[in-house]
mmCIF file of C-alpha atoms in Angstrom:
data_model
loop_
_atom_site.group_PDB
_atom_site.id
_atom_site.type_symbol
_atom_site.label_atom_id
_atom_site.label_comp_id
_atom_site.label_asym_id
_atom_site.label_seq_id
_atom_site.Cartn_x
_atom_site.Cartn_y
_atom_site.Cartn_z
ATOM 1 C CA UNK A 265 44.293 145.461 95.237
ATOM 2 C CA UNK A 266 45.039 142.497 93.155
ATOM 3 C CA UNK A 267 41.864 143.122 90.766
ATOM 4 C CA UNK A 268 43.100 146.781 90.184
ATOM 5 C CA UNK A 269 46.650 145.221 89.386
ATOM 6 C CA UNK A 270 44.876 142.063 86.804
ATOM 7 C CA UNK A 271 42.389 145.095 85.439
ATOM 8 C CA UNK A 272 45.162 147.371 84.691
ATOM 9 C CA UNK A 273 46.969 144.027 82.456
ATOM 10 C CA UNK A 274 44.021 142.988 80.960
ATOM 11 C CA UNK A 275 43.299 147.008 79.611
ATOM 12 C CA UNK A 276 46.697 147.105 78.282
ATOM 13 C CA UNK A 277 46.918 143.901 76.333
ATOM 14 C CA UNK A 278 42.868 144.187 75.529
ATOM 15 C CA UNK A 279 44.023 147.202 73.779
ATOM 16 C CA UNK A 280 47.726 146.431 71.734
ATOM 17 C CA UNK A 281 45.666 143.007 70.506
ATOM 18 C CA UNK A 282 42.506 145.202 69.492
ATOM 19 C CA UNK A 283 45.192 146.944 67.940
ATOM 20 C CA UNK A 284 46.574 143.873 66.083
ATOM 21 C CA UNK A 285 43.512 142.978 64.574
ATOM 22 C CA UNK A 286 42.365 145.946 63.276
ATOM 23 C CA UNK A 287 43.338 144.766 59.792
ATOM 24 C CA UNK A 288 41.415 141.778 59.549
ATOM 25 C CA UNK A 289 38.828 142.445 57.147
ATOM 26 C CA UNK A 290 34.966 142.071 56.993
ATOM 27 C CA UNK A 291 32.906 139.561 59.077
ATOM 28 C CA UNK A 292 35.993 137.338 59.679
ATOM 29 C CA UNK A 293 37.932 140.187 61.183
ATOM 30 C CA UNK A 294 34.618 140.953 63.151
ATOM 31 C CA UNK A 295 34.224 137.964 64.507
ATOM 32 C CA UNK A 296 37.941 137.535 65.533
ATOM 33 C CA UNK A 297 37.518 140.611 67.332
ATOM 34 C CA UNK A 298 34.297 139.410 69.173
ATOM 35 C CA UNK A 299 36.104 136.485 70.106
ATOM 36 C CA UNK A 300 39.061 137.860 71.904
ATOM 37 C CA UNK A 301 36.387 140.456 73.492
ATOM 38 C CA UNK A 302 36.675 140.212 77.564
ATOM 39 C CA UNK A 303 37.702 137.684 80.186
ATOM 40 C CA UNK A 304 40.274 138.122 82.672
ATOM 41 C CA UNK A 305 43.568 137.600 80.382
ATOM 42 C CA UNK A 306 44.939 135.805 83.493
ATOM 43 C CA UNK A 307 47.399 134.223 81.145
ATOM 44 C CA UNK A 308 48.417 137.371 79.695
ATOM 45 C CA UNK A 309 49.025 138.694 82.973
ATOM 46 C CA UNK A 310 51.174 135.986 83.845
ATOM 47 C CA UNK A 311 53.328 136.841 80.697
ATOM 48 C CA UNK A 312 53.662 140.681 81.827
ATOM 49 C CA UNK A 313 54.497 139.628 85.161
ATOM 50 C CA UNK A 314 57.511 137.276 84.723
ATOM 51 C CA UNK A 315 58.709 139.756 81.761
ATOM 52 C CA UNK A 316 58.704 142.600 84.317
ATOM 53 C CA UNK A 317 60.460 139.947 86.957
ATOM 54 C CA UNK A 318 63.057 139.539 84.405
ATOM 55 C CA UNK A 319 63.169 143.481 83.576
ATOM 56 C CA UNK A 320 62.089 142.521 79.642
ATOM 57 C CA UNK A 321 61.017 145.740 77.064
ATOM 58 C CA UNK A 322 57.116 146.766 77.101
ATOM 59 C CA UNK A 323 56.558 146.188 73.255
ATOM 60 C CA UNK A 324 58.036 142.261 73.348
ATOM 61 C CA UNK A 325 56.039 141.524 76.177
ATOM 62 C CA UNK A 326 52.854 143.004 74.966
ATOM 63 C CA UNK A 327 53.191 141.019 71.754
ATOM 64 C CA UNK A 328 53.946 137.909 73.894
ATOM 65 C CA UNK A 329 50.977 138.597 76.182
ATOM 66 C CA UNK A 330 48.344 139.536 72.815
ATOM 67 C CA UNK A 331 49.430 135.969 71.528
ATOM 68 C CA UNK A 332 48.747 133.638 73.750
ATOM 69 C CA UNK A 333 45.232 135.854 74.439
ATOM 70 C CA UNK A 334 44.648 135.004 70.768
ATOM 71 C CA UNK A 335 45.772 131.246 70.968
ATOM 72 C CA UNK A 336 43.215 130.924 74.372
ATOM 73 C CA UNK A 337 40.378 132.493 72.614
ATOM 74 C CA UNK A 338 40.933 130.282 69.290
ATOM 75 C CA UNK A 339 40.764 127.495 71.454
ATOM 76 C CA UNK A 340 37.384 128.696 73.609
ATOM 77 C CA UNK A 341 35.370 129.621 69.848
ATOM 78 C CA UNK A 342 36.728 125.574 68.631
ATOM 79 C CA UNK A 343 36.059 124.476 72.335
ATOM 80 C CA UNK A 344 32.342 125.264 72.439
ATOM 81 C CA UNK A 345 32.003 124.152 68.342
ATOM 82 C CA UNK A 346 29.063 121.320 68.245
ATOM 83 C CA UNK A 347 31.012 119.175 67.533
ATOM 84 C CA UNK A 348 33.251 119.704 71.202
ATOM 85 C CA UNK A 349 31.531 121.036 74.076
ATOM 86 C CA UNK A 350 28.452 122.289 71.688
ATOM 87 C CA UNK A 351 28.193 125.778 74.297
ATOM 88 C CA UNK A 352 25.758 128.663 73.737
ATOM 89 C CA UNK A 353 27.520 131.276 75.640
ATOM 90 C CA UNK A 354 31.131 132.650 76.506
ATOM 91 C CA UNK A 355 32.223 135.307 78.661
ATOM 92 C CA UNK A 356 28.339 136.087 79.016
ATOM 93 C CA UNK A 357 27.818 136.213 75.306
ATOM 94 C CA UNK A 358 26.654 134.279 72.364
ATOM 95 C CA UNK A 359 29.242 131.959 70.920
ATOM 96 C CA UNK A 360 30.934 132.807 67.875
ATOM 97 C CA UNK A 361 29.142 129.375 65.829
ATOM 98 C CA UNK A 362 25.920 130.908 67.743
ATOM 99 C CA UNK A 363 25.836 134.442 66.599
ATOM 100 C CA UNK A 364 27.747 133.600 63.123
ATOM 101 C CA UNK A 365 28.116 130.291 61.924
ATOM 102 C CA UNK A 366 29.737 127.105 62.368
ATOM 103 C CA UNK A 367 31.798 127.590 59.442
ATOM 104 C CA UNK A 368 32.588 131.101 60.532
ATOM 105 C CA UNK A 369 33.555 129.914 64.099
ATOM 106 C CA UNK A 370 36.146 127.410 62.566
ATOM 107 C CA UNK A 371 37.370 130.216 60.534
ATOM 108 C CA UNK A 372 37.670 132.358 63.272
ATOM 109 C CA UNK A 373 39.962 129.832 65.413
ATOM 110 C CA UNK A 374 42.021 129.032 62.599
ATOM 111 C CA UNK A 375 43.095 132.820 62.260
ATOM 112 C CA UNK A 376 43.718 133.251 65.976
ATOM 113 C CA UNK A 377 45.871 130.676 65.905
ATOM 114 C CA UNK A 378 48.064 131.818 62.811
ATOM 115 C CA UNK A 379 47.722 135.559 64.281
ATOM 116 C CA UNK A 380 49.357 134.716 67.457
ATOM 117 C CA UNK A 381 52.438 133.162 65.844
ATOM 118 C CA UNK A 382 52.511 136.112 63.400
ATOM 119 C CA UNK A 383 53.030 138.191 66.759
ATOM 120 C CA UNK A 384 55.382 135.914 68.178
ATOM 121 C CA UNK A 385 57.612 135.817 64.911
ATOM 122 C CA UNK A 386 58.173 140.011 64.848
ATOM 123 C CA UNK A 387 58.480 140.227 68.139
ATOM 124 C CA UNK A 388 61.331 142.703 68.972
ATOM 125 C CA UNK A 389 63.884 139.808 70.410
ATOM 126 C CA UNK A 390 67.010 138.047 69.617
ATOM 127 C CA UNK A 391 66.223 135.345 66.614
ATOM 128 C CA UNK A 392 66.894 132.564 68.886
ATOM 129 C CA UNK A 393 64.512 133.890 71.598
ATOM 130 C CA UNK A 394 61.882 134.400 69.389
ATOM 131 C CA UNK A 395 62.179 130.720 67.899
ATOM 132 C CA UNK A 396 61.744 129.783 71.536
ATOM 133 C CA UNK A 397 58.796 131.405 72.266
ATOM 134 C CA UNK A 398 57.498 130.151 68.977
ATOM 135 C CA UNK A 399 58.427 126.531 69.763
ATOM 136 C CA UNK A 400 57.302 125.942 73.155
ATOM 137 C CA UNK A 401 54.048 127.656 72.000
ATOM 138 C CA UNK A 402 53.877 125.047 69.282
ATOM 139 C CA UNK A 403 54.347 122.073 71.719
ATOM 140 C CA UNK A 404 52.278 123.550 74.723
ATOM 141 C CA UNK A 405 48.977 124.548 71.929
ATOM 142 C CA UNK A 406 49.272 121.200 69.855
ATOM 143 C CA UNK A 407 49.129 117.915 69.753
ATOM 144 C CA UNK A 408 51.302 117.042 72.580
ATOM 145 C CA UNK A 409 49.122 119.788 75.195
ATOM 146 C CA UNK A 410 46.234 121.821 75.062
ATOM 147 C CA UNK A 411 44.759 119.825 71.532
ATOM 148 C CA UNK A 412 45.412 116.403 73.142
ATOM 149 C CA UNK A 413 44.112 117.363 76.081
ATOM 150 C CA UNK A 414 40.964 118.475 74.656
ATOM 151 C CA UNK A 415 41.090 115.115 72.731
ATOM 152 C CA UNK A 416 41.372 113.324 75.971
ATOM 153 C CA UNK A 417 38.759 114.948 77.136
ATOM 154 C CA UNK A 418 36.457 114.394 74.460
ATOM 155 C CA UNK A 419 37.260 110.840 74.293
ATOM 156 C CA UNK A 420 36.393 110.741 78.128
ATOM 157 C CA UNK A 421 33.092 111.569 77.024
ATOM 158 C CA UNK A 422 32.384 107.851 75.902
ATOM 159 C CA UNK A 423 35.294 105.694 77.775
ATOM 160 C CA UNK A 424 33.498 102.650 79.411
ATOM 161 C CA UNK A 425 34.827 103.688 82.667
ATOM 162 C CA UNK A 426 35.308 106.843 84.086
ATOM 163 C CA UNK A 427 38.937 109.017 84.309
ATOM 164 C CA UNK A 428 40.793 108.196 87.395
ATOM 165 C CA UNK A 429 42.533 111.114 89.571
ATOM 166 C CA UNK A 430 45.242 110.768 87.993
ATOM 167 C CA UNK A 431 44.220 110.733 84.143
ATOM 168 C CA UNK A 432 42.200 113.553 85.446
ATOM 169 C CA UNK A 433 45.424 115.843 86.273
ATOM 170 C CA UNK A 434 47.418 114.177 83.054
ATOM 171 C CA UNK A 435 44.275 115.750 80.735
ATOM 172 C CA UNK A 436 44.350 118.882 82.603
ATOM 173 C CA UNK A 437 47.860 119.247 82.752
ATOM 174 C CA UNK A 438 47.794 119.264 78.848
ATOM 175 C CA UNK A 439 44.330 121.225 78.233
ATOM 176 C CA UNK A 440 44.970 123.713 80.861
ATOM 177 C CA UNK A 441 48.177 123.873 82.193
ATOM 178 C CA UNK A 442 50.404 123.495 79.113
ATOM 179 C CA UNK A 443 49.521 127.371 78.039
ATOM 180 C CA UNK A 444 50.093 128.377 82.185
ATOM 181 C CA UNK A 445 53.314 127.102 81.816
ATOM 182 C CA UNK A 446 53.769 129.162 78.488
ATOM 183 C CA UNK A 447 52.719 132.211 80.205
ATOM 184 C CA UNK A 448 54.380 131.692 83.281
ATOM 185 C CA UNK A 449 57.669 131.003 81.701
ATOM 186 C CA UNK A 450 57.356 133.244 78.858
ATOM 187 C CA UNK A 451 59.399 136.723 80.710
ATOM 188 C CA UNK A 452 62.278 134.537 81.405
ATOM 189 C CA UNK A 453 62.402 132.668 77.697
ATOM 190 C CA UNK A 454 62.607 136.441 76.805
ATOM 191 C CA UNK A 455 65.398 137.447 78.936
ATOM 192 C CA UNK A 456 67.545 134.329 78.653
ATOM 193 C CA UNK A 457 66.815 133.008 82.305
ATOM 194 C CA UNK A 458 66.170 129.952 83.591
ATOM 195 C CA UNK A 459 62.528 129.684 83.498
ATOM 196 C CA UNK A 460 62.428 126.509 86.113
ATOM 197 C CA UNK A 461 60.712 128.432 89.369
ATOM 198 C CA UNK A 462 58.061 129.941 87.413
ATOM 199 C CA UNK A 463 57.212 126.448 85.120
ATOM 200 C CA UNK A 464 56.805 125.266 89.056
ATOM 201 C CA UNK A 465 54.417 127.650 89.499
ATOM 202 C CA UNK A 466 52.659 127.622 86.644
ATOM 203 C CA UNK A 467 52.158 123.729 87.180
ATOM 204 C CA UNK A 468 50.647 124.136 90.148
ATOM 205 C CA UNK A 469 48.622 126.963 89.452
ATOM 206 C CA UNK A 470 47.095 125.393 86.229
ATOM 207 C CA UNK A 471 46.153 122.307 88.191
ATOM 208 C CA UNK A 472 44.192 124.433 90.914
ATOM 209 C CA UNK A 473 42.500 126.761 88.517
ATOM 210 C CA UNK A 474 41.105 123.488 86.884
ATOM 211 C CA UNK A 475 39.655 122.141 90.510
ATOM 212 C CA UNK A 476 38.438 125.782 90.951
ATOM 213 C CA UNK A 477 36.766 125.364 87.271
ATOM 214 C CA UNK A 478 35.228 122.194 88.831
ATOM 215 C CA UNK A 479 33.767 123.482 91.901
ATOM 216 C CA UNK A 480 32.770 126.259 89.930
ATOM 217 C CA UNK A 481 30.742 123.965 87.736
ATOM 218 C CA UNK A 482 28.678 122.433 90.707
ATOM 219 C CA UNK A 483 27.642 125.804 92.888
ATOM 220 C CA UNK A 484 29.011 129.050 90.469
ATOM 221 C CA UNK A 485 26.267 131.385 89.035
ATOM 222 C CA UNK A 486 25.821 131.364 85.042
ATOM 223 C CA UNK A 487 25.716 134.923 85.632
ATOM 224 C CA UNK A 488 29.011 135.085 87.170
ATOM 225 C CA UNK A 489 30.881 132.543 84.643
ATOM 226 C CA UNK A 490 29.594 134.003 81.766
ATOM 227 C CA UNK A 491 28.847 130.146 80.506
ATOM 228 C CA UNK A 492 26.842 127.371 81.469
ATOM 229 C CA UNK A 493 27.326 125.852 84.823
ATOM 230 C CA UNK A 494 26.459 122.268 85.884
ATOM 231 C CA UNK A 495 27.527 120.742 82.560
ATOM 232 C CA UNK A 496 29.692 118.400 84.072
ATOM 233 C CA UNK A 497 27.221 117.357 86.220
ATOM 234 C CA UNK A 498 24.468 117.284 84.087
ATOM 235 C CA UNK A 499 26.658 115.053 81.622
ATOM 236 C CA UNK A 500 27.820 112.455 84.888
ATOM 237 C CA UNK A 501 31.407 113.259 83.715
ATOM 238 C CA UNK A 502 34.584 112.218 86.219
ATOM 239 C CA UNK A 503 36.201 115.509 87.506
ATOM 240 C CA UNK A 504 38.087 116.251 90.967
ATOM 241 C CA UNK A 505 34.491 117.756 92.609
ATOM 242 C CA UNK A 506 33.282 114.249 91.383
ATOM 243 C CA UNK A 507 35.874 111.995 92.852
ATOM 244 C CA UNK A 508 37.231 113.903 95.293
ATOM 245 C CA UNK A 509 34.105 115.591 96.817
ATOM 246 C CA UNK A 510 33.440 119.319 97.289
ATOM 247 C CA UNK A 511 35.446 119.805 100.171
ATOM 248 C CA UNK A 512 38.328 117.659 99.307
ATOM 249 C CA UNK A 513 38.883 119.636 96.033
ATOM 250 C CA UNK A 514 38.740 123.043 98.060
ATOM 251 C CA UNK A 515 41.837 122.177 100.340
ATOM 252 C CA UNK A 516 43.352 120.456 96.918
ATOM 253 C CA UNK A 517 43.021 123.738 95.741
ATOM 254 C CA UNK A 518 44.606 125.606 98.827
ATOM 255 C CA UNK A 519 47.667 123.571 98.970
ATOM 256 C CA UNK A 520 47.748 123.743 95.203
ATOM 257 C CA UNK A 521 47.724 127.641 95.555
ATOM 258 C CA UNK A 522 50.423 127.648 98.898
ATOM 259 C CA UNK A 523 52.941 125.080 96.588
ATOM 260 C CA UNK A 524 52.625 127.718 93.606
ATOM 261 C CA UNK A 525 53.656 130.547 96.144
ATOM 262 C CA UNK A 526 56.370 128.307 97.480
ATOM 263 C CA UNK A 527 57.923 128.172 93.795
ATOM 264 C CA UNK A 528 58.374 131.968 93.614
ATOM 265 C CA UNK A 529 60.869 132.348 96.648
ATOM 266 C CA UNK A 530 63.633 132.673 94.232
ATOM 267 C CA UNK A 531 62.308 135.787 93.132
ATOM 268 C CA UNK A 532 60.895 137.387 96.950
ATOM 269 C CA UNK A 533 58.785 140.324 97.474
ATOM 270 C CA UNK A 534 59.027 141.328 93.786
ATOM 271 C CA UNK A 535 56.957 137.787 92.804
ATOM 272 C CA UNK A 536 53.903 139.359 95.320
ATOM 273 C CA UNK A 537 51.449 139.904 92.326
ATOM 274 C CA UNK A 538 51.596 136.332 91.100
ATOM 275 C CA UNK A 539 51.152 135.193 94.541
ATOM 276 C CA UNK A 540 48.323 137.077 94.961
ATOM 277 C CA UNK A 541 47.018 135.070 91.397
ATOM 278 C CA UNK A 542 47.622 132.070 92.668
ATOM 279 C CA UNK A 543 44.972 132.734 95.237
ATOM 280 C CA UNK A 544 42.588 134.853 93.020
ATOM 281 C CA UNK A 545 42.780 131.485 90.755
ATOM 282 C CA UNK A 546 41.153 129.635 93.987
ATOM 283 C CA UNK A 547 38.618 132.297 95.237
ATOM 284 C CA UNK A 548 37.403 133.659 91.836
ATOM 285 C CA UNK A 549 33.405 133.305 91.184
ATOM 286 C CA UNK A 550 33.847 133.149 87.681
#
């Protein structure tokens, strides 16, 4: 049920953002398209579901949904650059720096990124709802959440000592769960509510899609994550499977997923279908 529901999100936005990059030209529009080809657009979803919790217009909330789809792919084709994660494949496919160029792939992120606050700007809202949409996407994409907690992350890579639990969830909380909280709160920035039960939600949900990501790592199938698996491993890198063994991280992840669904009793039955993400986000194979 709940696949048919994501499925039917991910068609709808894989289409309107198709749509707004159509005018890109030559191989840079090319590869922009190739790089927001596929994946689930979980975050996306999220976006269409609080918008349609807070009764919000179709054409705002598509726009809303296609940008942060472009700002998550920008920051996949910079993530897997050499000179980050240095990864071959993505969403079972060659990499953009793989099947273009390094150059190209830079390129290609930089555009994303300017695209998705082009959306954001014409969106069909009040001016000072737009420049709040545009704002907190600013602070959760920059240098205060997802790019410092990619530069956490990298600087993990060589730190003496491994990450503790705790620096852990303060680098995932800015590489992964700043743009969940985005897309979580994004319907009710849009409709004037008070966004507070969903950025709940959307904290615990990032922090239990990351362990998932992490257990995924260890025992997921290349085949199923469409990238390489065991890389954390392989590179003796601190994550929750690491310190908190398998097992531990799996009921870290259930209560992560139950405290998510707590945060959405404001909102009762009509909050079902991000319930039912917050425990695709834990039982997901890739």
């Amino acid at each position: 049920m709940f696949d048919a529901v994501l499925s039917d999100a991910a068609k709808a936005v894989s289409v309107h953002l198709a749509q707004t990059l159509a005018p890109y030209e030559g191989s840079l529009g090319d590869a922009m398209r190739y790089a927001c080809h596929g994946g689930k657009r979980l975050r996306a979803f999220l976006v269409l579901e609080g918008a349609r919790l807070h009764a919000v217009p179709t054409a705002p909330a598509l726009d809303a949904a296609a940008a942060i789809e472009a700002i998550h792919a920008y920051s996949l084709v910079h993530d897997d650059l050499p000179s980050m994660d240095d990864d071959d494949l993505r969403r079972g496919l060659p990499t953009v720096h793989v099947k273009w160029d390094e150059a190209t792939g830079i390129l290609v992120g930089d555009a994303l990124q300017s695209h998705a606050f082009a959306l954001l700007a014409g969106m069909e809202l009040s001016e000072a709802r737009r420049l709040s949409l545009i704002s907190g996407m600013a602070q959760a994409a920059g240098g205060d959440g997802m790019v410092l907690g990619q530069a956490l992350d990298i600087a993990a890579e060589t730190a003496e000592a491994p990450l503790t639990l705790d620096q852990i969830k303060r680098l995932q909380a800015k590489k992964t769960g700043a743009l969940f909280e985005w897309s979580a709160t994004a319907g009710a920035v849009m409709a004037g509510a008070d966004p507070a039960p969903l950025a709940s939600y959307a904290h615990a949900l990032g922090l239990a899609f990351q362990i998932a990501d992490d257990i995924l790592d260890v025992e997921g199938d290349e085949a199923q994550t469409g990238k390489r698996v065991q890389k954390d491993v392989e590179a003796g890198k601190a994550t929750f499977v690491s310190l908190m063994g398998l097992e531990a991280a799996r009921r870290a992840a259930q209560s992560l997923a139950e405290e998510a669904c707590d945060a959405l009793r404001p909102y009762g039955a009509d909050a079902e279908n991000l319930r039912q993400a917050a425990r695709f986000v834990i039982s997901r194979q890739g």
